[in-house]
Amino acid sequence: MHRSILISSLVLLSTFNCQSQDYQGDQKDIDQILKNIETFSTSYMNADYERLANSYSINGKILPPGADIIQGRQAIKKRWTLPEGVVILNHKVTPIEIKVVGEYAYDVGYYEGRTRRRDETEVSWKGKYLIVWISEEGDWKIYADAWNQIN
Amino acid sequence: MHRSILISSLVLLSTFNCQSQDYQGDQKDIDQILKNIETFSTSYMNADYERLANSYSINGKILPPGADIIQGRQAIKKRWTLPEGVVILNHKVTPIEIKVVGEYAYDVGYYEGRTRRRDETEVSWKGKYLIVWISEEGDWKIYADAWNQIN
């Protein structure tokens, strides 16, 4: 009995320790956005830049640190394309808040990953992002994407 | 006649040379958001951090470069508060796109400014931002604010 209370408490504690996730909107929309976030990471790890760029609206904008605003799917594809020999070993996105508002949604969360450079050294990184999604032809595309590192 | 065509062409050219501005929504809402953007800059230049923090929703989030996500008006106020002797000589925000979507709006643009440090040296900076605004009690507040430098 005491043990089961202890275990329950630990489970509860670990739940509350997790980063809270607040998703508001039709489950269908939230599920699609979460699926597209997964696809983004998979595409990046697979160096499938065509598919990665397809995560964005044709008029999408990205706000990468240390660069101007980059607009349009083709320009965005070019920006994400890594030099030959650079590999994304890991990429994970953890949205903490998604809210669907009509044909748009905003999404705040964290990203993290690991890169292997051409000289075989590896580097890990972690940051946070704010995304505005747009509903297009029954799918959700990234309309605006700003991010920066935590450290 | 030729001169007037030339002048018209020059006016047209100078218009197209400007950063395009695309504001969509009720004029009343757009005007309020633009006014609040001005108030933000004025508050920052006046070191009026209470008023600056009041630009944000009570549950607002900021995503400053090199830090974690900061949530809540009080924590945001603390983050913006500069040490004694540091002065914001200039702060200007140029939104390039604002779109009102129901009770929310997104806003993409540039910020620039100039700081005088305690040692009297000055530094200029320029960056870009993505903001999600929320309509609250007849006003517009910043709900989420991500930015990073251009260079």
Tab-separated table of C-alpha atoms in Angstrom:
chain	number	residue	atom	x	y	z
A	1	MET	CA	0.000	0.000	0.000
A	2	HIS	CA	2.651	2.490	1.023
A	3	ARG	CA	4.733	1.430	-1.931
A	4	SER	CA	1.839	1.957	-4.367
A	5	ILE	CA	1.229	5.458	-2.942
A	6	LEU	CA	4.927	6.200	-3.309
A	7	ILE	CA	4.925	4.958	-6.909
A	8	SER	CA	1.783	6.961	-7.717
A	9	SER	CA	3.385	10.054	-6.221
A	10	LEU	CA	6.520	9.540	-8.241
A	11	VAL	CA	4.505	9.102	-11.430
A	12	LEU	CA	2.556	12.285	-10.631
A	13	LEU	CA	5.750	14.187	-9.843
A	14	SER	CA	7.433	13.070	-13.036
A	15	THR	CA	4.346	14.166	-14.975
A	16	PHE	CA	4.443	17.625	-13.440
A	17	ASN	CA	8.175	17.831	-13.987
A	18	CYS	CA	7.691	17.405	-17.717
A	19	GLN	CA	7.420	20.540	-19.808
A	20	SER	CA	3.689	21.221	-19.903
A	21	GLN	CA	2.024	20.905	-23.282
A	22	ASP	CA	-0.984	22.999	-24.144
A	23	TYR	CA	-2.597	22.127	-27.473
A	24	GLN	CA	-5.840	23.884	-28.406
A	25	GLY	CA	-7.816	23.220	-31.568
A	26	ASP	CA	-9.570	20.381	-33.368
A	27	GLN	CA	-7.725	17.158	-32.676
A	28	LYS	CA	-7.467	16.572	-36.441
A	29	ASP	CA	-5.600	19.871	-36.883
A	30	ILE	CA	-3.342	19.337	-33.869
A	31	ASP	CA	-2.515	15.806	-35.060
A	32	GLN	CA	-1.677	17.072	-38.551
A	33	ILE	CA	0.587	19.821	-37.177
A	34	LEU	CA	2.347	17.322	-34.868
A	35	LYS	CA	2.780	14.932	-37.816
A	36	ASN	CA	4.251	17.724	-39.947
A	37	ILE	CA	6.662	18.639	-37.158
A	38	GLU	CA	7.851	14.996	-37.176
A	39	THR	CA	8.166	15.066	-40.959
A	40	PHE	CA	10.280	18.207	-40.732
A	41	SER	CA	12.748	16.495	-38.380
A	42	THR	CA	12.853	13.303	-40.436
A	43	SER	CA	13.402	15.250	-43.660
A	44	TYR	CA	16.228	17.217	-42.091
A	45	MET	CA	17.930	14.079	-40.760
A	46	ASN	CA	17.523	12.442	-44.197
A	47	ALA	CA	18.852	15.540	-45.982
A	48	ASP	CA	15.596	15.482	-47.968
A	49	TYR	CA	15.527	19.245	-48.485
A	50	GLU	CA	12.747	19.134	-51.054
A	51	ARG	CA	10.466	17.499	-48.516
A	52	LEU	CA	11.713	19.793	-45.754
A	53	ALA	CA	10.979	22.879	-47.882
A	54	ASN	CA	7.542	21.462	-48.577
A	55	SER	CA	6.830	21.908	-44.855
A	56	TYR	CA	6.582	25.616	-45.664
A	57	SER	CA	3.892	27.610	-47.403
A	58	ILE	CA	4.912	28.681	-50.905
A	59	ASN	CA	5.146	32.234	-49.478
A	60	GLY	CA	6.628	31.107	-46.172
A	61	LYS	CA	9.138	33.211	-44.249
A	62	ILE	CA	12.003	32.107	-42.030
A	63	LEU	CA	13.894	34.311	-39.561
A	64	PRO	CA	17.222	32.531	-39.020
A	65	PRO	CA	19.673	34.005	-36.489
A	66	GLY	CA	22.371	36.099	-38.142
A	67	ALA	CA	20.569	36.528	-41.457
A	68	ASP	CA	17.846	38.616	-43.035
A	69	ILE	CA	14.259	37.378	-43.383
A	70	ILE	CA	14.172	34.709	-46.104
A	71	GLN	CA	10.941	34.391	-48.048
A	72	GLY	CA	9.576	31.761	-50.424
A	73	ARG	CA	9.895	27.988	-50.498
A	74	GLN	CA	12.827	27.876	-52.930
A	75	ALA	CA	14.905	30.393	-50.960
A	76	ILE	CA	14.024	28.554	-47.762
A	77	LYS	CA	15.133	25.235	-49.291
A	78	LYS	CA	18.464	26.782	-50.259
A	79	ARG	CA	18.955	28.126	-46.735
A	80	TRP	CA	18.305	24.743	-45.067
A	81	THR	CA	20.504	22.792	-47.506
A	82	LEU	CA	23.713	21.764	-45.756
A	83	PRO	CA	27.089	21.364	-47.468
A	84	GLU	CA	28.003	17.882	-48.675
A	85	GLY	CA	29.411	15.849	-45.785
A	86	VAL	CA	27.548	17.662	-43.005
A	87	VAL	CA	25.028	15.319	-41.392
A	88	ILE	CA	22.150	15.957	-38.998
A	89	LEU	CA	22.461	12.992	-36.645
A	90	ASN	CA	19.466	13.998	-34.568
A	91	HIS	CA	16.668	16.551	-34.749
A	92	LYS	CA	13.786	16.760	-32.336
A	93	VAL	CA	11.082	19.377	-31.881
A	94	THR	CA	9.020	19.624	-28.696
A	95	PRO	CA	6.077	21.986	-29.038
A	96	ILE	CA	4.880	23.298	-25.671
A	97	GLU	CA	1.929	25.302	-26.954
A	98	ILE	CA	-0.111	25.033	-30.139
A	99	LYS	CA	-3.315	26.962	-30.729
A	100	VAL	CA	-5.406	26.781	-33.859
A	101	VAL	CA	-7.121	30.089	-34.696
A	102	GLY	CA	-9.231	29.741	-37.835
A	103	GLU	CA	-6.998	29.066	-40.827
A	104	TYR	CA	-3.862	29.797	-38.789
A	105	ALA	CA	-2.167	28.338	-35.742
A	106	TYR	CA	0.674	29.503	-33.545
A	107	ASP	CA	3.178	27.088	-32.076
A	108	VAL	CA	5.861	27.704	-29.442
A	109	GLY	CA	8.426	25.149	-28.393
A	110	TYR	CA	11.932	23.804	-28.312
A	111	TYR	CA	14.209	22.197	-30.896
A	112	GLU	CA	17.373	20.264	-30.331
A	113	GLY	CA	19.759	18.307	-32.430
A	114	ARG	CA	23.215	17.085	-33.203
A	115	THR	CA	25.357	17.767	-36.266
A	116	ARG	CA	28.342	15.844	-37.560
A	117	ARG	CA	30.667	18.195	-39.365
A	118	ARG	CA	32.856	17.425	-42.373
A	119	ASP	CA	35.863	17.026	-40.071
A	120	GLU	CA	33.894	14.293	-38.200
A	121	THR	CA	33.507	16.410	-35.053
A	122	GLU	CA	30.016	16.590	-33.609
A	123	VAL	CA	28.100	19.457	-32.075
A	124	SER	CA	24.814	19.512	-30.173
A	125	TRP	CA	22.479	22.471	-30.108
A	126	LYS	CA	19.224	23.470	-28.477
A	127	GLY	CA	16.914	26.365	-29.048
A	128	LYS	CA	13.371	27.603	-29.064
A	129	TYR	CA	11.001	28.720	-31.785
A	130	LEU	CA	7.806	30.551	-32.600
A	131	ILE	CA	5.947	29.351	-35.675
A	132	VAL	CA	2.795	30.581	-37.407
A	133	TRP	CA	1.124	27.758	-39.356
A	134	ILE	CA	-1.345	28.261	-42.190
A	135	SER	CA	-4.006	25.814	-43.350
A	136	GLU	CA	-3.563	25.179	-47.082
A	137	GLU	CA	-5.455	22.665	-49.193
A	138	GLY	CA	-6.329	20.467	-46.242
A	139	ASP	CA	-2.799	20.468	-44.878
A	140	TRP	CA	-0.874	22.701	-42.461
A	141	LYS	CA	2.183	24.576	-43.728
A	142	ILE	CA	4.674	26.781	-41.889
A	143	TYR	CA	3.972	30.401	-42.782
A	144	ALA	CA	6.505	32.113	-40.487
A	145	ASP	CA	9.310	30.506	-38.488
A	146	ALA	CA	11.586	32.341	-36.033
A	147	TRP	CA	14.081	30.629	-33.774
A	148	ASN	CA	17.176	31.208	-31.689
A	149	GLN	CA	19.515	29.256	-29.442
A	150	ILE	CA	19.056	28.941	-25.691
A	151	ASN	CA	22.747	29.282	-24.812
B	1	MET	CA	4.892	66.731	-69.627
B	2	HIS	CA	8.096	64.724	-69.877
B	3	ARG	CA	9.158	66.110	-66.550
B	4	SER	CA	5.878	65.094	-64.886
B	5	ILE	CA	6.222	61.541	-66.263
B	6	LEU	CA	9.776	61.445	-64.926
B	7	ILE	CA	8.665	62.671	-61.504
B	8	SER	CA	5.796	60.156	-61.434
B	9	SER	CA	8.232	57.383	-62.333
B	10	LEU	CA	10.613	58.446	-59.593
B	11	VAL	CA	7.794	58.522	-57.040
B	12	LEU	CA	6.680	55.061	-58.166
B	13	LEU	CA	10.241	53.734	-58.036
B	14	SER	CA	10.850	55.111	-54.561
B	15	THR	CA	7.573	53.527	-53.435
B	16	PHE	CA	8.626	50.122	-54.762
B	17	ASN	CA	12.087	50.519	-53.282
B	18	CYS	CA	10.629	50.840	-49.807
B	19	GLN	CA	10.251	47.653	-47.772
B	20	SER	CA	6.752	46.533	-48.693
B	21	GLN	CA	4.192	46.684	-45.939
B	22	ASP	CA	1.262	44.325	-45.941
B	23	TYR	CA	-1.300	45.006	-43.231
B	24	GLN	CA	-4.496	42.966	-43.249
B	25	GLY	CA	-7.341	43.417	-40.799
B	26	ASP	CA	-9.790	46.070	-39.613
B	27	GLN	CA	-8.109	49.455	-39.792
B	28	LYS	CA	-9.010	50.008	-36.128
B	29	ASP	CA	-7.062	46.889	-35.114
B	30	ILE	CA	-4.094	47.652	-37.375
B	31	ASP	CA	-3.944	51.223	-36.027
B	32	GLN	CA	-4.043	49.981	-32.432
B	33	ILE	CA	-1.251	47.474	-33.057
B	34	LEU	CA	0.874	50.139	-34.792
B	35	LYS	CA	0.237	52.517	-31.889
B	36	ASN	CA	1.262	49.831	-29.384
B	37	ILE	CA	4.454	49.169	-31.349
B	38	GLU	CA	5.269	52.894	-31.035
B	39	THR	CA	4.483	52.804	-27.318
B	40	PHE	CA	6.843	49.862	-26.884
B	41	SER	CA	9.719	51.801	-28.450
B	42	THR	CA	8.944	54.972	-26.492
B	43	SER	CA	8.710	53.033	-23.224
B	44	TYR	CA	12.034	51.341	-23.872
B	45	MET	CA	13.766	54.638	-24.708
B	46	ASN	CA	12.253	56.192	-21.551
B	47	ALA	CA	13.268	53.190	-19.419
B	48	ASP	CA	9.582	52.941	-18.451
B	49	TYR	CA	9.696	49.180	-17.936
B	50	GLU	CA	6.290	49.004	-16.271
B	51	ARG	CA	4.704	50.474	-19.396
B	52	LEU	CA	6.891	48.328	-21.642
B	53	ALA	CA	5.855	45.170	-19.778
B	54	ASN	CA	2.243	46.281	-20.120
B	55	SER	CA	2.671	45.818	-23.890
B	56	TYR	CA	2.528	42.097	-23.134
B	57	SER	CA	-0.367	39.862	-22.228
B	58	ILE	CA	-0.298	38.844	-18.569
B	59	ASN	CA	0.652	35.329	-19.819
B	60	GLY	CA	2.910	36.627	-22.574
B	61	LYS	CA	6.038	34.784	-23.660
B	62	ILE	CA	9.314	36.144	-24.975
B	63	LEU	CA	12.015	34.142	-26.760
B	64	PRO	CA	15.195	36.221	-26.337
B	65	PRO	CA	18.369	34.993	-28.036
B	66	GLY	CA	20.661	33.119	-25.646
B	67	ALA	CA	18.019	32.496	-22.986
B	68	ASP	CA	15.150	30.155	-22.239
B	69	ILE	CA	11.526	31.083	-22.958
B	70	ILE	CA	10.432	33.695	-20.408
B	71	GLN	CA	6.764	33.712	-19.488
B	72	GLY	CA	4.538	36.175	-17.641
B	73	ARG	CA	4.499	39.968	-17.535
B	74	GLN	CA	6.582	40.285	-14.350
B	75	ALA	CA	9.352	37.983	-15.593
B	76	ILE	CA	9.276	39.794	-18.950
B	77	LYS	CA	9.601	43.165	-17.205
B	78	LYS	CA	12.633	41.895	-15.283
B	79	ARG	CA	14.227	40.662	-18.511
B	80	TRP	CA	13.813	43.989	-20.330
B	81	THR	CA	15.028	46.085	-17.397
B	82	LEU	CA	18.512	47.413	-18.148
B	83	PRO	CA	21.202	48.071	-15.546
B	84	GLU	CA	21.436	51.616	-14.182
B	85	GLY	CA	23.428	53.794	-16.562
B	86	VAL	CA	22.603	51.866	-19.732
B	87	VAL	CA	20.465	54.010	-22.029
B	88	ILE	CA	18.466	53.151	-25.149
B	89	LEU	CA	19.183	56.157	-27.364
B	90	ASN	CA	17.009	54.934	-30.189
B	91	HIS	CA	14.522	52.151	-30.795
B	92	LYS	CA	12.483	51.716	-33.937
B	93	VAL	CA	10.261	48.882	-35.119
B	94	THR	CA	9.229	48.491	-38.764
B	95	PRO	CA	6.525	45.889	-39.252
B	96	ILE	CA	6.463	44.518	-42.805
B	97	GLU	CA	3.455	42.266	-42.393
B	98	ILE	CA	0.572	42.297	-39.944
B	99	LYS	CA	-2.495	40.109	-40.264
B	100	VAL	CA	-5.402	40.058	-37.861
B	101	VAL	CA	-6.998	36.597	-37.516
B	102	GLY	CA	-9.934	36.718	-35.135
B	103	GLU	CA	-8.716	37.548	-31.629
B	104	TYR	CA	-5.096	37.115	-32.679
B	105	ALA	CA	-2.716	38.755	-35.120
B	106	TYR	CA	0.708	37.882	-36.393
B	107	ASP	CA	3.319	40.520	-37.110
B	108	VAL	CA	6.694	40.159	-38.845
B	109	GLY	CA	9.231	42.937	-39.158
B	110	TYR	CA	12.482	44.587	-38.226
B	111	TYR	CA	13.758	46.343	-35.118
B	112	GLU	CA	16.775	48.549	-34.779
B	113	GLY	CA	18.299	50.678	-32.096
B	114	ARG	CA	21.251	52.188	-30.382
B	115	THR	CA	22.476	51.650	-26.817
B	116	ARG	CA	24.784	53.805	-24.737
B	117	ARG	CA	26.688	51.644	-22.319
B	118	ARG	CA	27.840	52.568	-18.825
B	119	ASP	CA	31.338	53.249	-20.152
B	120	GLU	CA	29.762	55.821	-22.552
B	121	THR	CA	30.482	53.720	-25.640
B	122	GLU	CA	27.584	53.263	-28.024
B	123	VAL	CA	26.448	50.242	-30.006
B	124	SER	CA	23.868	49.948	-32.781
B	125	TRP	CA	21.893	46.801	-33.480
B	126	LYS	CA	19.364	45.558	-35.964
B	127	GLY	CA	17.232	42.469	-36.055
B	128	LYS	CA	13.957	40.921	-37.042
B	129	TYR	CA	11.008	39.569	-35.107
B	130	LEU	CA	7.885	37.457	-35.226
B	131	ILE	CA	5.122	38.452	-32.843
B	132	VAL	CA	1.723	36.943	-32.061
B	133	TRP	CA	-0.675	39.568	-30.727
B	134	ILE	CA	-3.805	38.830	-28.713
B	135	SER	CA	-6.886	41.021	-28.399
B	136	GLU	CA	-7.583	41.631	-24.703
B	137	GLU	CA	-10.227	43.939	-23.254
B	138	GLY	CA	-10.398	46.099	-26.367
B	139	ASP	CA	-6.631	46.415	-26.656
B	140	TRP	CA	-3.907	44.402	-28.381
B	141	LYS	CA	-1.194	42.776	-26.268
B	142	ILE	CA	1.903	40.826	-27.290
B	143	TYR	CA	1.287	37.158	-26.590
B	144	ALA	CA	4.500	35.692	-28.032
B	145	ASP	CA	7.613	37.568	-29.157
B	146	ALA	CA	10.647	35.963	-30.829
B	147	TRP	CA	13.534	37.904	-32.295
B	148	ASN	CA	17.138	37.625	-33.379
B	149	GLN	CA	19.847	39.787	-34.890
B	150	ILE	CA	20.458	40.134	-38.634
B	151	ASN	CA	24.272	40.096	-38.381
